[in-house]
Amino acid sequence: MDGFEIHDPRFAAFILPNAPLETLAEGFRWCEGPVWFGDRDELLFSDLPNDRVMRWSEHGGLSVFRTPANFENGHARDRKGRLLSCSHRGRCITRTELDGTITVLADRYEGRRLNSPNDLVCKSDGTIWFTDPPYGIQTDYEGGKQVSELPARVYRLDPGTGHLTVVADDFEGPNGLCFSPDESRLYIAESGLQFAAEPTRHLRVFVVGSGGALSGGRVFHTVEPGFSDGFRCDVDGNLWSSAGDGVHCIDPSGKLLGKILTPGTVANLAFGGRERSRLFLCVGQRLMAIYVNQRGARLL
Ligand code: MG
């Protein structure tokens, strides 16, 4: 079947053979950080090197949500629906309040500046979990060269107190992350050192303890070609991950079920649409989308 690779019969049931892979908008420099706002029927995403956050909706088309944007990368929503952002240039996590003002939630750990928060997710208890590789401060292209003051780590932020906790520190380049639907697992992508001859292609899985501590961390799946930059879970706990040739669907045991092939590398993705069954893809200079016969895990 054109446009797909089916590695397991379960994946055949997830795809709609007559649903096209659509280009919704193009002309960006590099898209990242998609997040769906069902209440406004719109998608926000970063056009990272252009230092802007874009807004797309079926009826309203494309517009600029904000620019300059301090080189935002990953986005999520908190339990009250507010936008959470990773800022490369600001080296911080921000929350956009309902009146539009921007609050810095975290920019330092023990007095030292964060590197360049890359991606984040909000747990049902309101805590915000994010990755902090140095990618965004190693080039002017992604936010501006700056000196790293901290190792690459994964943090948990309590937005009520501002307290940051290191939850994982054995990464070279932690990238996308996502909880399983029941939040018993946290998946974290390891994409390695920037400028390495080969990226690290690992998806790792951690067990989330009752107090929020992580254990385990084994390599759960190796994404190839390319690497996993970002991913989301569906309602059954399968991962839909970005990759060099499209979207890879991986079951909770780590088995590749199938692929949606795209004309270029996918950086990140998000389920959206009325039933969370439309997959929005950041594909290089393009925003693309495809309807699938599976729903994304509920995030709020
Ligand atoms: Mg990323």
PDB file of N, CA, C and O in Angstrom, residues 180-225:
ATOM      1  N   SER A 180       2.950   6.853  29.312  1.00  0.00           N
ATOM      2  CA  SER A 180       1.944   5.898  28.856  1.00  0.00           C
ATOM      3  C   SER A 180       0.581   6.409  29.340  1.00  0.00           C
ATOM      4  O   SER A 180       0.509   7.223  30.266  1.00  0.00           O
ATOM      5  N   PRO A 181      -0.517   5.960  28.737  1.00  0.00           N
ATOM      6  CA  PRO A 181      -1.830   6.523  29.118  1.00  0.00           C
ATOM      7  C   PRO A 181      -2.138   6.395  30.615  1.00  0.00           C
ATOM      8  O   PRO A 181      -2.801   7.268  31.176  1.00  0.00           O
ATOM      9  N   ASP A 182      -1.666   5.339  31.272  1.00  0.00           N
ATOM     10  CA  ASP A 182      -1.926   5.188  32.710  1.00  0.00           C
ATOM     11  C   ASP A 182      -0.823   5.826  33.565  1.00  0.00           C
ATOM     12  O   ASP A 182      -0.847   5.722  34.799  1.00  0.00           O
ATOM     13  N   GLU A 183       0.146   6.450  32.920  1.00  0.00           N
ATOM     14  CA  GLU A 183       1.246   7.157  33.572  1.00  0.00           C
ATOM     15  C   GLU A 183       2.144   6.245  34.415  1.00  0.00           C
ATOM     16  O   GLU A 183       2.890   6.719  35.269  1.00  0.00           O
ATOM     17  N   SER A 184       2.064   4.942  34.168  1.00  0.00           N
ATOM     18  CA  SER A 184       2.958   4.033  34.889  1.00  0.00           C
ATOM     19  C   SER A 184       4.348   3.999  34.256  1.00  0.00           C
ATOM     20  O   SER A 184       5.309   3.572  34.877  1.00  0.00           O
ATOM     21  N   ARG A 185       4.421   4.451  33.014  1.00  0.00           N
ATOM     22  CA  ARG A 185       5.695   4.466  32.285  1.00  0.00           C
ATOM     23  C   ARG A 185       5.953   5.867  31.746  1.00  0.00           C
ATOM     24  O   ARG A 185       5.009   6.579  31.395  1.00  0.00           O
ATOM     25  N   LEU A 186       7.246   6.196  31.672  1.00  0.00           N
ATOM     26  CA  LEU A 186       7.657   7.407  30.968  1.00  0.00           C
ATOM     27  C   LEU A 186       8.655   6.993  29.889  1.00  0.00           C
ATOM     28  O   LEU A 186       9.676   6.362  30.186  1.00  0.00           O
ATOM     29  N   TYR A 187       8.340   7.335  28.667  1.00  0.00           N
ATOM     30  CA  TYR A 187       9.241   7.075  27.544  1.00  0.00           C
ATOM     31  C   TYR A 187      10.048   8.339  27.266  1.00  0.00           C
ATOM     32  O   TYR A 187       9.494   9.449  27.256  1.00  0.00           O
ATOM     33  N   ILE A 188      11.343   8.167  27.049  1.00  0.00           N
ATOM     34  CA  ILE A 188      12.212   9.314  26.760  1.00  0.00           C
ATOM     35  C   ILE A 188      13.109   8.949  25.578  1.00  0.00           C
ATOM     36  O   ILE A 188      13.750   7.894  25.579  1.00  0.00           O
ATOM     37  N   ALA A 189      13.157   9.833  24.605  1.00  0.00           N
ATOM     38  CA  ALA A 189      14.052   9.622  23.459  1.00  0.00           C
ATOM     39  C   ALA A 189      15.456  10.091  23.817  1.00  0.00           C
ATOM     40  O   ALA A 189      15.639  11.101  24.487  1.00  0.00           O
ATOM     41  N   GLU A 190      16.429   9.308  23.355  1.00  0.00           N
ATOM     42  CA  GLU A 190      17.852   9.680  23.506  1.00  0.00           C
ATOM     43  C   GLU A 190      18.399   9.858  22.109  1.00  0.00           C
ATOM     44  O   GLU A 190      18.521   8.894  21.354  1.00  0.00           O
ATOM     45  N   SER A 191      18.692  11.113  21.731  1.00  0.00           N
ATOM     46  CA  SER A 191      19.194  11.339  20.368  1.00  0.00           C
ATOM     47  C   SER A 191      20.682  11.661  20.347  1.00  0.00           C
ATOM     48  O   SER A 191      21.238  11.941  19.285  1.00  0.00           O
ATOM     49  N   GLY A 192      21.347  11.622  21.493  1.00  0.00           N
ATOM     50  CA  GLY A 192      22.805  11.677  21.535  1.00  0.00           C
ATOM     51  C   GLY A 192      23.366  13.080  21.399  1.00  0.00           C
ATOM     52  O   GLY A 192      22.681  14.078  21.573  1.00  0.00           O
ATOM     53  N   LEU A 193      24.643  13.116  21.065  1.00  0.00           N
ATOM     54  CA  LEU A 193      25.355  14.389  20.960  1.00  0.00           C
ATOM     55  C   LEU A 193      25.085  15.024  19.607  1.00  0.00           C
ATOM     56  O   LEU A 193      25.141  14.358  18.569  1.00  0.00           O
ATOM     57  N   GLN A 194      24.816  16.317  19.621  1.00  0.00           N
ATOM     58  CA  GLN A 194      24.690  17.024  18.356  1.00  0.00           C
ATOM     59  C   GLN A 194      26.055  17.013  17.669  1.00  0.00           C
ATOM     60  O   GLN A 194      27.086  17.092  18.325  1.00  0.00           O
ATOM     61  N   PHE A 195      26.056  16.931  16.358  1.00  0.00           N
ATOM     62  CA  PHE A 195      27.263  16.900  15.528  1.00  0.00           C
ATOM     63  C   PHE A 195      27.993  15.553  15.604  1.00  0.00           C
ATOM     64  O   PHE A 195      29.083  15.413  15.079  1.00  0.00           O
ATOM     65  N   ALA A 196      27.417  14.569  16.262  1.00  0.00           N
ATOM     66  CA  ALA A 196      28.002  13.233  16.210  1.00  0.00           C
ATOM     67  C   ALA A 196      27.842  12.682  14.795  1.00  0.00           C
ATOM     68  O   ALA A 196      26.935  13.074  14.061  1.00  0.00           O
ATOM     69  N   ALA A 197      28.743  11.797  14.407  1.00  0.00           N
ATOM     70  CA  ALA A 197      28.650  11.227  13.058  1.00  0.00           C
ATOM     71  C   ALA A 197      27.329  10.499  12.868  1.00  0.00           C
ATOM     72  O   ALA A 197      26.732  10.534  11.798  1.00  0.00           O
ATOM     73  N   GLU A 198      26.864   9.871  13.901  1.00  0.00           N
ATOM     74  CA  GLU A 198      25.595   9.170  13.878  1.00  0.00           C
ATOM     75  C   GLU A 198      24.793   9.562  15.108  1.00  0.00           C
ATOM     76  O   GLU A 198      25.360   9.628  16.207  1.00  0.00           O
ATOM     77  N   PRO A 199      23.507   9.817  14.953  1.00  0.00           N
ATOM     78  CA  PRO A 199      22.710  10.106  16.148  1.00  0.00           C
ATOM     79  C   PRO A 199      22.512   8.839  16.970  1.00  0.00           C
ATOM     80  O   PRO A 199      22.670   7.727  16.461  1.00  0.00           O
ATOM     81  N   THR A 200      22.198   8.992  18.221  1.00  0.00           N
ATOM     82  CA  THR A 200      21.709   7.861  18.996  1.00  0.00           C
ATOM     83  C   THR A 200      20.220   7.750  18.689  1.00  0.00           C
ATOM     84  O   THR A 200      19.535   8.760  18.571  1.00  0.00           O
ATOM     85  N   ARG A 201      19.743   6.538  18.542  1.00  0.00           N
ATOM     86  CA  ARG A 201      18.395   6.344  18.005  1.00  0.00           C
ATOM     87  C   ARG A 201      17.465   5.694  19.021  1.00  0.00           C
ATOM     88  O   ARG A 201      16.514   5.026  18.656  1.00  0.00           O
ATOM     89  N   HIS A 202      17.748   5.864  20.297  1.00  0.00           N
ATOM     90  CA  HIS A 202      17.061   5.062  21.304  1.00  0.00           C
ATOM     91  C   HIS A 202      15.782   5.700  21.823  1.00  0.00           C
ATOM     92  O   HIS A 202      15.714   6.909  22.034  1.00  0.00           O
ATOM     93  N   LEU A 203      14.825   4.828  22.048  1.00  0.00           N
ATOM     94  CA  LEU A 203      13.694   5.159  22.901  1.00  0.00           C
ATOM     95  C   LEU A 203      13.885   4.352  24.178  1.00  0.00           C
ATOM     96  O   LEU A 203      14.056   3.132  24.117  1.00  0.00           O
ATOM     97  N   ARG A 204      13.869   5.028  25.308  1.00  0.00           N
ATOM     98  CA  ARG A 204      14.065   4.335  26.579  1.00  0.00           C
ATOM     99  C   ARG A 204      12.774   4.373  27.386  1.00  0.00           C
ATOM    100  O   ARG A 204      11.962   5.292  27.232  1.00  0.00           O
ATOM    101  N   VAL A 205      12.595   3.387  28.242  1.00  0.00           N
ATOM    102  CA  VAL A 205      11.371   3.330  29.041  1.00  0.00           C
ATOM    103  C   VAL A 205      11.739   3.266  30.526  1.00  0.00           C
ATOM    104  O   VAL A 205      12.615   2.498  30.940  1.00  0.00           O
ATOM    105  N   PHE A 206      11.065   4.092  31.307  1.00  0.00           N
ATOM    106  CA  PHE A 206      11.250   4.152  32.754  1.00  0.00           C
ATOM    107  C   PHE A 206       9.937   3.805  33.450  1.00  0.00           C
ATOM    108  O   PHE A 206       8.856   4.106  32.934  1.00  0.00           O
ATOM    109  N   VAL A 207      10.062   3.217  34.622  1.00  0.00           N
ATOM    110  CA  VAL A 207       8.897   2.981  35.467  1.00  0.00           C
ATOM    111  C   VAL A 207       8.750   4.192  36.390  1.00  0.00           C
ATOM    112  O   VAL A 207       9.732   4.658  36.986  1.00  0.00           O
ATOM    113  N   VAL A 208       7.535   4.714  36.469  1.00  0.00           N
ATOM    114  CA  VAL A 208       7.270   5.903  37.289  1.00  0.00           C
ATOM    115  C   VAL A 208       6.806   5.437  38.667  1.00  0.00           C
ATOM    116  O   VAL A 208       5.758   4.795  38.793  1.00  0.00           O
ATOM    117  N   GLY A 209       7.585   5.733  39.688  1.00  0.00           N
ATOM    118  CA  GLY A 209       7.226   5.356  41.051  1.00  0.00           C
ATOM    119  C   GLY A 209       6.147   6.272  41.617  1.00  0.00           C
ATOM    120  O   GLY A 209       5.872   7.348  41.073  1.00  0.00           O
ATOM    121  N   SER A 210       5.562   5.849  42.737  1.00  0.00           N
ATOM    122  CA  SER A 210       4.447   6.618  43.296  1.00  0.00           C
ATOM    123  C   SER A 210       4.888   8.010  43.733  1.00  0.00           C
ATOM    124  O   SER A 210       4.113   8.961  43.672  1.00  0.00           O
ATOM    125  N   GLY A 211       6.133   8.149  44.132  1.00  0.00           N
ATOM    126  CA  GLY A 211       6.623   9.467  44.523  1.00  0.00           C
ATOM    127  C   GLY A 211       7.170  10.285  43.373  1.00  0.00           C
ATOM    128  O   GLY A 211       7.662  11.397  43.573  1.00  0.00           O
ATOM    129  N   GLY A 212       7.094   9.727  42.165  1.00  0.00           N
ATOM    130  CA  GLY A 212       7.591  10.452  40.996  1.00  0.00           C
ATOM    131  C   GLY A 212       9.020  10.114  40.628  1.00  0.00           C
ATOM    132  O   GLY A 212       9.555  10.680  39.679  1.00  0.00           O
ATOM    133  N   ALA A 213       9.646   9.181  41.364  1.00  0.00           N
ATOM    134  CA  ALA A 213      11.001   8.765  40.995  1.00  0.00           C
ATOM    135  C   ALA A 213      10.933   7.801  39.818  1.00  0.00           C
ATOM    136  O   ALA A 213       9.968   7.049  39.673  1.00  0.00           O
ATOM    137  N   LEU A 214      11.963   7.838  38.982  1.00  0.00           N
ATOM    138  CA  LEU A 214      12.029   6.925  37.843  1.00  0.00           C
ATOM    139  C   LEU A 214      12.971   5.775  38.150  1.00  0.00           C
ATOM    140  O   LEU A 214      13.990   5.956  38.827  1.00  0.00           O
ATOM    141  N   SER A 215      12.645   4.598  37.621  1.00  0.00           N
ATOM    142  CA  SER A 215      13.560   3.469  37.700  1.00  0.00           C
ATOM    143  C   SER A 215      13.578   2.774  36.347  1.00  0.00           C
ATOM    144  O   SER A 215      12.738   3.046  35.485  1.00  0.00           O
ATOM    145  N   GLY A 216      14.520   1.870  36.169  1.00  0.00           N
ATOM    146  CA  GLY A 216      14.653   1.198  34.885  1.00  0.00           C
ATOM    147  C   GLY A 216      15.400   2.090  33.913  1.00  0.00           C
ATOM    148  O   GLY A 216      16.437   2.646  34.242  1.00  0.00           O
ATOM    149  N   GLY A 217      14.862   2.230  32.717  1.00  0.00           N
ATOM    150  CA  GLY A 217      15.519   3.080  31.721  1.00  0.00           C
ATOM    151  C   GLY A 217      16.137   2.297  30.586  1.00  0.00           C
ATOM    152  O   GLY A 217      16.950   2.816  29.833  1.00  0.00           O
ATOM    153  N   ARG A 218      15.727   1.040  30.434  1.00  0.00           N
ATOM    154  CA  ARG A 218      16.296   0.226  29.362  1.00  0.00           C
ATOM    155  C   ARG A 218      15.911   0.796  27.998  1.00  0.00           C
ATOM    156  O   ARG A 218      14.919   1.510  27.865  1.00  0.00           O
ATOM    157  N   VAL A 219      16.741   0.429  27.012  1.00  0.00           N
ATOM    158  CA  VAL A 219      16.406   0.798  25.633  1.00  0.00           C
ATOM    159  C   VAL A 219      15.234  -0.072  25.200  1.00  0.00           C
ATOM    160  O   VAL A 219      15.312  -1.300  25.202  1.00  0.00           O
ATOM    161  N   PHE A 220      14.171   0.578  24.847  1.00  0.00           N
ATOM    162  CA  PHE A 220      12.902  -0.077  24.563  1.00  0.00           C
ATOM    163  C   PHE A 220      12.739  -0.332  23.067  1.00  0.00           C
ATOM    164  O   PHE A 220      12.134  -1.308  22.639  1.00  0.00           O
ATOM    165  N   HIS A 221      13.343   0.561  22.278  1.00  0.00           N
ATOM    166  CA  HIS A 221      13.224   0.450  20.827  1.00  0.00           C
ATOM    167  C   HIS A 221      14.309   1.319  20.202  1.00  0.00           C
ATOM    168  O   HIS A 221      14.673   2.359  20.752  1.00  0.00           O
ATOM    169  N   THR A 222      14.813   0.888  19.052  1.00  0.00           N
ATOM    170  CA  THR A 222      15.771   1.693  18.292  1.00  0.00           C
ATOM    171  C   THR A 222      15.090   2.151  17.008  1.00  0.00           C
ATOM    172  O   THR A 222      14.596   1.321  16.234  1.00  0.00           O
ATOM    173  N   VAL A 223      15.036   3.455  16.828  1.00  0.00           N
ATOM    174  CA  VAL A 223      14.345   4.032  15.676  1.00  0.00           C
ATOM    175  C   VAL A 223      15.341   4.209  14.530  1.00  0.00           C
ATOM    176  O   VAL A 223      16.389   4.828  14.703  1.00  0.00           O
ATOM    177  N   GLU A 224      14.993   3.680  13.387  1.00  0.00           N
ATOM    178  CA  GLU A 224      15.870   3.808  12.234  1.00  0.00           C
ATOM    179  C   GLU A 224      15.040   3.711  10.957  1.00  0.00           C
ATOM    180  O   GLU A 224      14.138   2.883  10.908  1.00  0.00           O
ATOM    181  N   PRO A 225      15.278   4.554   9.951  1.00  0.00           N
ATOM    182  CA  PRO A 225      16.346   5.567   9.858  1.00  0.00           C
ATOM    183  C   PRO A 225      16.018   6.812  10.669  1.00  0.00           C
ATOM    184  O   PRO A 225      14.904   6.983  11.152  1.00  0.00           O
TER     185      PRO A 225
END
